[in-house]
Short mmCIF file of C-alpha atoms in Angstrom, two decimals:
data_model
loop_
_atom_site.label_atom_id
_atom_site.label_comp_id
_atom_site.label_asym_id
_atom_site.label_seq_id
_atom_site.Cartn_x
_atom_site.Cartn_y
_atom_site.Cartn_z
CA UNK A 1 -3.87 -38.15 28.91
CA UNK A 2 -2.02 -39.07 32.22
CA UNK A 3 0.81 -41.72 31.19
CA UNK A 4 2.48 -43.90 34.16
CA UNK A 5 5.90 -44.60 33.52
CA UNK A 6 7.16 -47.93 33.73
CA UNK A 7 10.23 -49.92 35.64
CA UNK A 8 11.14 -52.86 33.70
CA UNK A 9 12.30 -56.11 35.69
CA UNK A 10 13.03 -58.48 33.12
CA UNK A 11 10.65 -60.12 30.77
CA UNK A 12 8.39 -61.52 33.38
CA UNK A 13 7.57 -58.48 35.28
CA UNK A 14 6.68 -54.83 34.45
CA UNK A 15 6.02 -52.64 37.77
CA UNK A 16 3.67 -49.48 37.64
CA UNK A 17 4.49 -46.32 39.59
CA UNK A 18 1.41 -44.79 40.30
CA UNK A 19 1.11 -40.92 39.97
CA UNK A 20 0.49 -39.06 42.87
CA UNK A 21 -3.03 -38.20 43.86
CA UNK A 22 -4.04 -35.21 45.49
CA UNK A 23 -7.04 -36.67 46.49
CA UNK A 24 -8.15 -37.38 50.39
CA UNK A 25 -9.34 -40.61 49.67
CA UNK A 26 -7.54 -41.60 46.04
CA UNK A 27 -8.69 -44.92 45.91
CA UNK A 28 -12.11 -44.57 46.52
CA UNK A 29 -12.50 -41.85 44.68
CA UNK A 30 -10.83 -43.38 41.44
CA UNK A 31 -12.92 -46.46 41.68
CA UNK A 32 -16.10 -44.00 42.25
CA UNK A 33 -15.48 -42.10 39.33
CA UNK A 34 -14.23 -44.97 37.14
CA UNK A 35 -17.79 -47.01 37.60
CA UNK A 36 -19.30 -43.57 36.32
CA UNK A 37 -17.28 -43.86 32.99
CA UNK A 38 -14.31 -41.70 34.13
CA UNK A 39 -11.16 -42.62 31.70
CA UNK A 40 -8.62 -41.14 34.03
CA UNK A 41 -9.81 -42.51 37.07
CA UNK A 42 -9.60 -45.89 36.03
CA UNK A 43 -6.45 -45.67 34.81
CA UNK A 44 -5.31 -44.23 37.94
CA UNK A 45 -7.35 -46.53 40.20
CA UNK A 46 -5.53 -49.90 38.30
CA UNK A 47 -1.97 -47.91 39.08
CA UNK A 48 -3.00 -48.14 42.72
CA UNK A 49 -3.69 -52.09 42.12
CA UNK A 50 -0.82 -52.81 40.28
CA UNK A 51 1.44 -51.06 42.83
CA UNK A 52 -0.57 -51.94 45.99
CA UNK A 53 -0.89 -48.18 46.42
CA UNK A 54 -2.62 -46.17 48.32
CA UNK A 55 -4.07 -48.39 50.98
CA UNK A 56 -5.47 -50.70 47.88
CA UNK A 57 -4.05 -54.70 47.96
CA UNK A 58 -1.23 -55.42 45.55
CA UNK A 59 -3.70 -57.34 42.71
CA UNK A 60 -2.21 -57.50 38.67
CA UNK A 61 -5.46 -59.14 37.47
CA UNK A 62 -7.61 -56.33 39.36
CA UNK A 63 -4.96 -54.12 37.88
CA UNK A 64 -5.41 -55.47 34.26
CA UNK A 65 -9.49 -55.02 34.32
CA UNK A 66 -9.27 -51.66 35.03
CA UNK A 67 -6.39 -50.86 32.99
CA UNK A 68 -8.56 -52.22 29.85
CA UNK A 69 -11.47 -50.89 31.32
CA UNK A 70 -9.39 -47.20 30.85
CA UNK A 71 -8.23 -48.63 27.58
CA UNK A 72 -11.89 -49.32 26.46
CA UNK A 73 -12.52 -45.49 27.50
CA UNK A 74 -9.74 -44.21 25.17
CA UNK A 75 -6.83 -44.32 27.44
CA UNK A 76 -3.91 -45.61 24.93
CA UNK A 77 -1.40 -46.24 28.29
CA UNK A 78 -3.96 -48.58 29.94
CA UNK A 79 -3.89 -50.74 25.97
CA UNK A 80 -0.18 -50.46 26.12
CA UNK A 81 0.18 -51.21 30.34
CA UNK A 82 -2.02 -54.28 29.62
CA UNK A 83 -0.77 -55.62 26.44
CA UNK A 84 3.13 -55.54 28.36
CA UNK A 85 1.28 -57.50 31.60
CA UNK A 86 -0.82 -60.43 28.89
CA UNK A 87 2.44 -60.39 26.66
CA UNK A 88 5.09 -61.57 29.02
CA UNK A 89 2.37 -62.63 31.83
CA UNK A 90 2.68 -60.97 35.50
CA UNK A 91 1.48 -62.14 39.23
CA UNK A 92 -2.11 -63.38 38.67
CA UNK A 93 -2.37 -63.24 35.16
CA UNK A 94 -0.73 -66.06 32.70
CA UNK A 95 1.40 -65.17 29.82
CA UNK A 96 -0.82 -64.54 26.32
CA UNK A 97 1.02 -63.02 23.54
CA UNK A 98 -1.88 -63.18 21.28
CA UNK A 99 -3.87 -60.94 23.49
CA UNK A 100 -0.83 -59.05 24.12
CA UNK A 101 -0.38 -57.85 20.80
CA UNK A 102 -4.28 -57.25 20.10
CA UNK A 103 -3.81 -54.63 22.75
CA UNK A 104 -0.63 -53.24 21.62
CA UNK A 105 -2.19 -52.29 18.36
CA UNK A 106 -5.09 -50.60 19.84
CA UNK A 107 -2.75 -48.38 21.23
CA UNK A 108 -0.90 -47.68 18.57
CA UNK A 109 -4.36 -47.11 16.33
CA UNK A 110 -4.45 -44.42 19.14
CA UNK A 111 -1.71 -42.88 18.51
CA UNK A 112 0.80 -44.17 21.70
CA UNK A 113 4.09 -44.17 19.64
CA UNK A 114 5.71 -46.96 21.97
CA UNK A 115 2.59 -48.99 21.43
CA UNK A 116 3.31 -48.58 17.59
CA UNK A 117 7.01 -49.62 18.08
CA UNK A 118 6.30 -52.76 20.25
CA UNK A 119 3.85 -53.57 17.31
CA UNK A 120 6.82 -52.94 14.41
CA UNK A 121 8.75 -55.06 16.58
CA UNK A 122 6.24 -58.62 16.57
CA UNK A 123 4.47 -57.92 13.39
CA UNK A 124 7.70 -57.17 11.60
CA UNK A 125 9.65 -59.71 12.41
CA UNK A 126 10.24 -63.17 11.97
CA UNK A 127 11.71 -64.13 14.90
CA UNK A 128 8.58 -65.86 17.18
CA UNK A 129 6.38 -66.86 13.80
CA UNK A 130 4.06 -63.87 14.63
CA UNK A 131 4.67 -61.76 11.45
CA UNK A 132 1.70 -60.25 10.00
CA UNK A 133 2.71 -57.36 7.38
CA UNK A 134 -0.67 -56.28 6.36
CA UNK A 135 -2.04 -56.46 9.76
CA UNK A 136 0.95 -53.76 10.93
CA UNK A 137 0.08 -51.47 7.56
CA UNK A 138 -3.16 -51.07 8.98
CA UNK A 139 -1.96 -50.51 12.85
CA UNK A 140 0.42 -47.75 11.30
CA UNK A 141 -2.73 -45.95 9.05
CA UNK A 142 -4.95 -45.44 12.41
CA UNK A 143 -1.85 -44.44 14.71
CA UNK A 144 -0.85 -42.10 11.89
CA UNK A 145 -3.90 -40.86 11.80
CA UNK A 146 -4.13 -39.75 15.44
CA UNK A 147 -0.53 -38.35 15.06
CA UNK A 148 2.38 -41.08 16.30
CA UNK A 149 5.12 -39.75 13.72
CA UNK A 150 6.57 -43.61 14.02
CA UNK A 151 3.13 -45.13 12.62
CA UNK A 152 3.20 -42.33 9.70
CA UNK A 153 7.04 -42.66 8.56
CA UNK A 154 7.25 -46.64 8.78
CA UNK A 155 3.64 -46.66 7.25
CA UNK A 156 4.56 -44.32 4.40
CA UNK A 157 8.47 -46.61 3.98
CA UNK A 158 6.08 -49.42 3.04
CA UNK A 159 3.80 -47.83 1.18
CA UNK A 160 6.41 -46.09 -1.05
CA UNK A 161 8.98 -48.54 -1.37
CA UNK A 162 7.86 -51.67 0.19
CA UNK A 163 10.62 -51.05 2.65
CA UNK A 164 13.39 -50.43 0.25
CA UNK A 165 12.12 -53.12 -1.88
CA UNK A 166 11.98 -56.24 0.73
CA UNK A 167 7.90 -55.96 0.32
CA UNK A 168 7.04 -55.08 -3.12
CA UNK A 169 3.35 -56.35 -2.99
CA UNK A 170 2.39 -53.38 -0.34
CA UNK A 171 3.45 -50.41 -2.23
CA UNK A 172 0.35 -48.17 -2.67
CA UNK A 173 0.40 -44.48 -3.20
CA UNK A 174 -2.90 -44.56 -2.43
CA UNK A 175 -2.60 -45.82 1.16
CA UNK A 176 0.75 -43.86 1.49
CA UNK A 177 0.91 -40.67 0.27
CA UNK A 178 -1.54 -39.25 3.13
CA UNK A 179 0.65 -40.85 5.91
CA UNK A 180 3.93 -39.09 4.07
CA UNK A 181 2.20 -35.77 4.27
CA UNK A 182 1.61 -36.30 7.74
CA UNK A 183 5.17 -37.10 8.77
CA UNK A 184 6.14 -34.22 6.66
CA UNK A 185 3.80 -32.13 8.95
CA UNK A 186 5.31 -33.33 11.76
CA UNK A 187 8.88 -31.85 10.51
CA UNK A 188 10.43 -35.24 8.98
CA UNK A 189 12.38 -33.29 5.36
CA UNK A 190 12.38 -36.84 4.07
CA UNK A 191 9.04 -37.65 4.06
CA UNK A 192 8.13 -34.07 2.28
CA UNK A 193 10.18 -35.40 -0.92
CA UNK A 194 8.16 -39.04 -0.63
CA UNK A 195 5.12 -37.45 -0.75
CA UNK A 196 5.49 -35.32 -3.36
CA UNK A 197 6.17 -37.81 -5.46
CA UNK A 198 3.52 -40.32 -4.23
CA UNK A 199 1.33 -37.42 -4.81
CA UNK A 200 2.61 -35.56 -8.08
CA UNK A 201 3.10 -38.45 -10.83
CA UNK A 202 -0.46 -37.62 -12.86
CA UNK A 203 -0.31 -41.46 -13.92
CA UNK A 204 -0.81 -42.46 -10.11
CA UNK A 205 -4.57 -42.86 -8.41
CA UNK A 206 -3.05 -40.81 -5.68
CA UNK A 207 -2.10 -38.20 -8.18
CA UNK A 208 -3.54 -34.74 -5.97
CA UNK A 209 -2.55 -31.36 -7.73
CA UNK A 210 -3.33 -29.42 -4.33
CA UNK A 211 -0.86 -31.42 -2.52
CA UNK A 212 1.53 -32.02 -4.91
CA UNK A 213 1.73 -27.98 -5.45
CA UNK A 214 2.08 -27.50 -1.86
CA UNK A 215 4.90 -30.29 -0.97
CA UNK A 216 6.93 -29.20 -3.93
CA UNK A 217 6.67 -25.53 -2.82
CA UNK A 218 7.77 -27.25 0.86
CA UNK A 219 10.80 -29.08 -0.67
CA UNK A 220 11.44 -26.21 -2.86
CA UNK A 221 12.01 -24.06 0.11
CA UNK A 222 13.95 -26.28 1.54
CA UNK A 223 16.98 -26.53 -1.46
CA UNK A 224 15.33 -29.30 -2.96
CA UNK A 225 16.49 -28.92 -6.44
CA UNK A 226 14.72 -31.25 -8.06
CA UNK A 227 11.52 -30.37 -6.16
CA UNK A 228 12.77 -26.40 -7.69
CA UNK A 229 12.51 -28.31 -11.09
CA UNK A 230 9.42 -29.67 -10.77
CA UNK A 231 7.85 -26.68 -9.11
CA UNK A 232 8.79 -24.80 -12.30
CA UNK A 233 7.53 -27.92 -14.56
CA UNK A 234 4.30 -27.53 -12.68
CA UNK A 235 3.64 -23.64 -13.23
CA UNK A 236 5.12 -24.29 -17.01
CA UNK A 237 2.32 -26.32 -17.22
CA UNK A 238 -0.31 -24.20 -16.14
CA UNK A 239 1.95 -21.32 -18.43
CA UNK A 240 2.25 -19.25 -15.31
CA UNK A 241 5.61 -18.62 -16.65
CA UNK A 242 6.11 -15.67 -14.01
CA UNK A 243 5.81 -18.36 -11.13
CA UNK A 244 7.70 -20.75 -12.84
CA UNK A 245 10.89 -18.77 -13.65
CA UNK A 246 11.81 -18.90 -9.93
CA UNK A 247 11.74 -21.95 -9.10
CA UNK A 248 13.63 -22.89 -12.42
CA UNK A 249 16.08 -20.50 -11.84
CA UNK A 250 16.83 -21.62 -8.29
CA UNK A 251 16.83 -25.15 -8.94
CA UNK A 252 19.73 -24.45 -11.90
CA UNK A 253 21.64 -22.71 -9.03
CA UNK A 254 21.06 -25.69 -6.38
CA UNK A 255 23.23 -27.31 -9.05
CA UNK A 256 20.61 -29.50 -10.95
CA UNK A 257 22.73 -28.11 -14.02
CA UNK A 258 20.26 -29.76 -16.50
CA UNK A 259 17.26 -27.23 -16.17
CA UNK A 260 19.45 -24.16 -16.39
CA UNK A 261 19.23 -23.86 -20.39
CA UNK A 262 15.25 -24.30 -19.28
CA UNK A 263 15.84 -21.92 -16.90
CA UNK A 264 17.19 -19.34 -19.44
CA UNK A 265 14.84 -19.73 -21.74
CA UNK A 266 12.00 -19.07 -19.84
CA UNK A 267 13.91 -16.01 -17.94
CA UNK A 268 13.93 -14.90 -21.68
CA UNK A 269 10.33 -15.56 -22.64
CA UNK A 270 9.05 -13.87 -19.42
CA UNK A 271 11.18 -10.40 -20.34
CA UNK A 272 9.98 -10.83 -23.74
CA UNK A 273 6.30 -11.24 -22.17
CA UNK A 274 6.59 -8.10 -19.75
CA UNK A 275 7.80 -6.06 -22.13
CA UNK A 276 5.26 -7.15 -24.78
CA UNK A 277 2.30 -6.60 -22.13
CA UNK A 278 4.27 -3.40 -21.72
CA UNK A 279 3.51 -2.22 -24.97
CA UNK A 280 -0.11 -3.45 -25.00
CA UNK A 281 -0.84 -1.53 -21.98
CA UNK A 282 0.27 1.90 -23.76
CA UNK A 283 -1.52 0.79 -26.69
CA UNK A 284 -4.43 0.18 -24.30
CA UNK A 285 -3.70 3.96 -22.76
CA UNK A 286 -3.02 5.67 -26.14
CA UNK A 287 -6.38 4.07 -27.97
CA UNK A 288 -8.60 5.52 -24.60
CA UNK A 289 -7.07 8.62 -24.73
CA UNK A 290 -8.09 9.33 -28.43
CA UNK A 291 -11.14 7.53 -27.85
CA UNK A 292 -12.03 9.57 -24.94
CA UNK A 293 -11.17 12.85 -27.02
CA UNK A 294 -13.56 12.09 -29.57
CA UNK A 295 -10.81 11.54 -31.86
CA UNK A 296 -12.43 8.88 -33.83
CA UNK A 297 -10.36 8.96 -36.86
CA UNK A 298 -7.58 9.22 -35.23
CA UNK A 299 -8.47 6.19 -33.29
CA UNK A 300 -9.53 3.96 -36.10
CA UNK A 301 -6.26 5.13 -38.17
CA UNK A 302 -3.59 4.23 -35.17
CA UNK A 303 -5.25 0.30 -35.09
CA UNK A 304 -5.10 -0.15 -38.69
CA UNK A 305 -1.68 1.77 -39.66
CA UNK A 306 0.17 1.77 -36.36
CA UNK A 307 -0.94 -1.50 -34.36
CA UNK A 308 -2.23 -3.60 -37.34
CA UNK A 309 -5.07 -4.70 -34.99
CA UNK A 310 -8.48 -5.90 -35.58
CA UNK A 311 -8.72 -5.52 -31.88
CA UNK A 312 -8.10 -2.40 -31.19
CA UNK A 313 -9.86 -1.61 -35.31
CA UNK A 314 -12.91 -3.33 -33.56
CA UNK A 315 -12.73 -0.89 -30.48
CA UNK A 316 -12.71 2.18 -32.58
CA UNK A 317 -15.19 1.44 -35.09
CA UNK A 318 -17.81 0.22 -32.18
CA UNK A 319 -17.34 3.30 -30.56
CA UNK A 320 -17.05 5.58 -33.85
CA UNK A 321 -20.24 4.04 -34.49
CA UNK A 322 -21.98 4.45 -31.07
CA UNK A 323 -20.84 8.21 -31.05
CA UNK A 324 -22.51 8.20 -34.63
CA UNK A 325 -19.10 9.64 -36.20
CA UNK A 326 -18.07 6.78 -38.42
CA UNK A 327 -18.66 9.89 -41.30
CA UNK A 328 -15.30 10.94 -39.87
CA UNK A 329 -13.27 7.84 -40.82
CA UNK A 330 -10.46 8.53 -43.25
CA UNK A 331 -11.62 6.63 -46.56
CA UNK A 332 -8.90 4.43 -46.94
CA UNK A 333 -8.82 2.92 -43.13
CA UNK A 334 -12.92 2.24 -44.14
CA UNK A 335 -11.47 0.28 -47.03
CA UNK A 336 -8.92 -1.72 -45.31
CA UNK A 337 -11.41 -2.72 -42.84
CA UNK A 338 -13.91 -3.58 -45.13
CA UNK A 339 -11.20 -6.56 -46.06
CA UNK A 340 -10.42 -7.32 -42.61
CA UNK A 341 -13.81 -8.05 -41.62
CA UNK A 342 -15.78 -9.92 -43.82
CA UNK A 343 -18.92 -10.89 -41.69
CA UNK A 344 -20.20 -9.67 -38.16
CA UNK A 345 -21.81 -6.63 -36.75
CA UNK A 346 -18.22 -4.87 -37.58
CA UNK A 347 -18.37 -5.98 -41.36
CA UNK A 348 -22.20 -4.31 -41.80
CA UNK A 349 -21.23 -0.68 -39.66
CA UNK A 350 -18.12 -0.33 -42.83
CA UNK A 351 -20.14 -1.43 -45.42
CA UNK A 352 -22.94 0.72 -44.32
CA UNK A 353 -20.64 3.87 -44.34
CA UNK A 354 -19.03 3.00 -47.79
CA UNK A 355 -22.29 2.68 -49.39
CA UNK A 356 -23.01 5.74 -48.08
CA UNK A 357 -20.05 7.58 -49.69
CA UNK A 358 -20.72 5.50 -52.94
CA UNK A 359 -17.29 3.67 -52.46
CA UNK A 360 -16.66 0.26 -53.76
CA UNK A 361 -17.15 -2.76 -51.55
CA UNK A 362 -15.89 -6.39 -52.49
CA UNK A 363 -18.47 -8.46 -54.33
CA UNK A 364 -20.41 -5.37 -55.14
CA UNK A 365 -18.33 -3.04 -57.06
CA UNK A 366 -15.19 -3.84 -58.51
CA UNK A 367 -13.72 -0.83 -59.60
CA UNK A 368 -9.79 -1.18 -60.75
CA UNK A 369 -9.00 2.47 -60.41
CA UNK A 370 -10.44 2.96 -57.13
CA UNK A 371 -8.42 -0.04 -55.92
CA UNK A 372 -5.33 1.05 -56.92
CA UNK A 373 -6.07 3.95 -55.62
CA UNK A 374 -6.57 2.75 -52.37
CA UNK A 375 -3.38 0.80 -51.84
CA UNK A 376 -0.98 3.52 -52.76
CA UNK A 377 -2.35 5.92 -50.58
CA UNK A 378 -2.31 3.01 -48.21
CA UNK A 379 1.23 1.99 -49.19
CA UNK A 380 2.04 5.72 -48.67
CA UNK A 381 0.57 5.60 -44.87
CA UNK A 382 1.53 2.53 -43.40
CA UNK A 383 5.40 3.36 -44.32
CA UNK A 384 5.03 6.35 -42.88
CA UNK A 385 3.45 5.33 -39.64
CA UNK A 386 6.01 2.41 -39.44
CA UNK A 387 8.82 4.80 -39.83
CA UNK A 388 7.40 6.74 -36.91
CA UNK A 389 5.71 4.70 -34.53
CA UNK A 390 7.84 2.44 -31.46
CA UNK A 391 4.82 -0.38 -32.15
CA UNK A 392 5.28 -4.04 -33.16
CA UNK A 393 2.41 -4.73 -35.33
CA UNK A 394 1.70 -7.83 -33.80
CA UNK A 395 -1.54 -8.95 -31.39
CA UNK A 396 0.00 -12.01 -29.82
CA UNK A 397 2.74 -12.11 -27.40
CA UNK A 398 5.84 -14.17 -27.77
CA UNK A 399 4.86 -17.88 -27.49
CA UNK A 400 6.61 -20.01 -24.70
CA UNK A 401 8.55 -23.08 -25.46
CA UNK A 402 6.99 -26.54 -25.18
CA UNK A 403 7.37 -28.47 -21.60
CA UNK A 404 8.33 -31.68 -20.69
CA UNK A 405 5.07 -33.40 -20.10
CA UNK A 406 2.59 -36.66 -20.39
CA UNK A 407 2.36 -37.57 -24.05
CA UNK A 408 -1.62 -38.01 -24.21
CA UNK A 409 -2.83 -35.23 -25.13
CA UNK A 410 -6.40 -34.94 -22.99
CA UNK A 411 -4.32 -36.36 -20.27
CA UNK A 412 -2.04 -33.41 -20.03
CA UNK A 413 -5.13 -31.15 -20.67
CA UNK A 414 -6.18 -32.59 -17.61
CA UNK A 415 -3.67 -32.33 -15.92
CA UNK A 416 -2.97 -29.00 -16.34
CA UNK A 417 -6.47 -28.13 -15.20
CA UNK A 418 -5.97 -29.42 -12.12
CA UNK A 419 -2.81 -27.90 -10.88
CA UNK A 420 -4.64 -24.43 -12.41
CA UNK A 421 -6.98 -24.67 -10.25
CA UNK A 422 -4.99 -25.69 -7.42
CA UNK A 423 -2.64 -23.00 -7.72
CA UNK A 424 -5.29 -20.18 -8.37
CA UNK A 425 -6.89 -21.32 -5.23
CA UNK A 426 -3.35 -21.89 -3.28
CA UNK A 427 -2.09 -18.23 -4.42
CA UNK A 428 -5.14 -16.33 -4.16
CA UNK A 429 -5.83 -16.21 -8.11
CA UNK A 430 -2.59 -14.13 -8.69
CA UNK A 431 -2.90 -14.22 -12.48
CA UNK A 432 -5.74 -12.60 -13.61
CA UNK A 433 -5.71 -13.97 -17.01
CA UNK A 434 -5.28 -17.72 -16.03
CA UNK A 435 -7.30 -17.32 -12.77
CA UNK A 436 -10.71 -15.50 -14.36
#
């Protein structure tokens, strides 16, 4: 786009300067080209009549057609040029403010930032009885949308606030939140916090998880601390509690002193977690190892005296079972698994073996001695493998802390789906265990 600038002689009178042509023969050439739907040449052909340029007769009406002729072609400066000539009337062409305005909003809805100020400036104001608020929200959503940074920041001011409260009736998240994001694209800090919390509050319609995730990772980034709070609220939520320490953490030293016990506490949880999944990846190592050794005994005996784990007692016997060495299960781990699993394909493979050694099964044989038996010898092993053995015999890890959240229930539920899948998607599914 080619833009003319403009002399201003008062109120009555706005000159054009003309840019220069390189052309032989400007005039006819602009004219030529501007009857064959050429944008630019119109435009340029109405400089040379507004100017008297170029051999062409000084004419503001001729001026004015082809000036809204370019307009009509998607030339914002010929809207603006003719909406300052009908707005405060030039030589030829009386004074009509009405029509004046009509064209400085088309330029604005095309993005000509001036345009979108000149239209702020009548539609806004009281002063001449023209003021039209909903007709300017609109101006500002199509020049936001083909990028004037004016049209998206007073647009979004409105939307969020009604103007600091002096409109209350236009506030809309809806409408507003996409022309915040905007002017937080076009480098305007402020408008990055407004949109995030247009876009984050999961009561709103204009509740987005995507873009809430990625404007509080913005603001975050930029010392936010309360976006830092609710970046960590938001991976809390998902319990991503490896993403969410950071943020926590930074936010308490940004100064927002009220999430720093948070912040601690989750710090904690995570180490706990690590060191947990720690363990369980050992336990993971050790049960393969026997496993792959064809020490099936061994393996069945470390999940039910070292780990306490129908887990890992369920990996063993399914393998013991597969290999067809179940016969070498010590008698007692058969027994204690016969009470952990009452019903399944794991309950029949145990039962199966101690019928086949003639031991005693619940229901079926209730033998008092062979019970007793049975729990001193397994008294006898689990103390000792307890006194030995660096393993918690737990198969949970250590459960987070509540968050601050929505009080309904499915609301939260859905909630938290949403900014799981946003973040999976945003960080390339980094957890494998939320993610998959």
């Amino acid at each position: 786009m080619k833009t003319i600038p403009l002399t201003s002689l008062g109120l009555a009178l706005i000159t054009l300067l003309a840019a220069p042509s390189a052309s032989a023969d400007p005039v006819s050439t602009n004219e030529i080209a501007c009857s064959k739907g050429g944008a630019e040449a119109c435009f340029y052909a109405a400089a040379d009549y507004a100017n008297g340029d170029n051999g062409m007769p000084l004419s503001k009406p001729k001026a004015a057609e082809l000036f809204i002729k370019a307009c009509d072609l998607g030339i914002p400066d010929g809207c603006f040029y003719t909406g300052t000539m009908y707005r405060h009337g030039v030589e030829g062409i009386a004074a009509d403010p009405a029509r004046g305005i009509v064209l400085y909003e088309k330029a604005c809805a095309m993005g000509h930032e001036d345009a979108c100020n000149a239209t702020y400036a009548i539609l806004g104001s009281d002063e001449k009885g023209e003021k039209d608020i909903p007709r300017l929200l609109t101006a500002f959503e199509k020049g936001c949308a083909n990028e004037s940074l004016k049209a998206c920041s007073w647009g979004a001011s409105f939307f969020y606030d009604g103007l600091k409260g002096k409109y209350p009736t236009v506030i809309d998240f809806v409408r507003g939140a996409p022309l915040a994001a905007k002017a937080c694209e076009q480098v305007d800090p402020y408008f990055c916090v407004t949109a995030e919390h247009m876009y984050a509050d999961p009561s709103s319609p204009a509740f987005d998880a995507t873009q809430a995730l990625k404007l509080t990772q913005i603001n975050c980034d930029a010392n936010v601390k309360e976006s830092c709070a609710n970046l960590g609220r938001i991976y809390a939520i998902v319990e991503d509690f490896d993403f969410a320490v950071g943020p926590y953490e930074k936010s308490c030293q940004l100064g927002n002193e009220k999430i720093c016990d948070y912040s601690k506490d989750v710090r904690r949880y995570v180490d706990e977690l690590a060191a947990w999944n720690a363990k369980q990846e050992a336990r993971r190592a050790e049960m393969a190892s026997l496993l792959s050794a064809g020490d099936y005994n061994g393996a069945v005996a470390t999940a039910v005296s070292v780990y306490s784990s129908t887990v890992y007692a369920e990996q063993a016997v399914r393998a013991a079972s597969a290999a067809g060495r179940m016969s070498a299960v010590d008698d007692y781990d058969l027994q204690v698994l016969e009470h952990w699993f009452q019903s399944g394909q794991i309950a029949s493979i145990v039962r199966a073996e101690l019928r086949g050694r003639g031991m005693a099964i619940s229901g079926e044989d209730n033998s008092w001695a062979n019970d007793m038996k049975m729990i001193k010898s397994a008294n006898a092993r689990f103390n000792a493998a307890r006194s030995t053995s660096t393993y918690r015999p737990i198969e949970q890890g250590p459960a987070p802390q509540a968050t601050g959240g929505m009080s309904s229930g499915e609301a939260r539920a859905q909630t938290r789906e949403k900014y799981r899948d946003a973040h999976c998607t945003m960080n390339n599914n980094a957890n494998r265990y939320l993610c998959n």
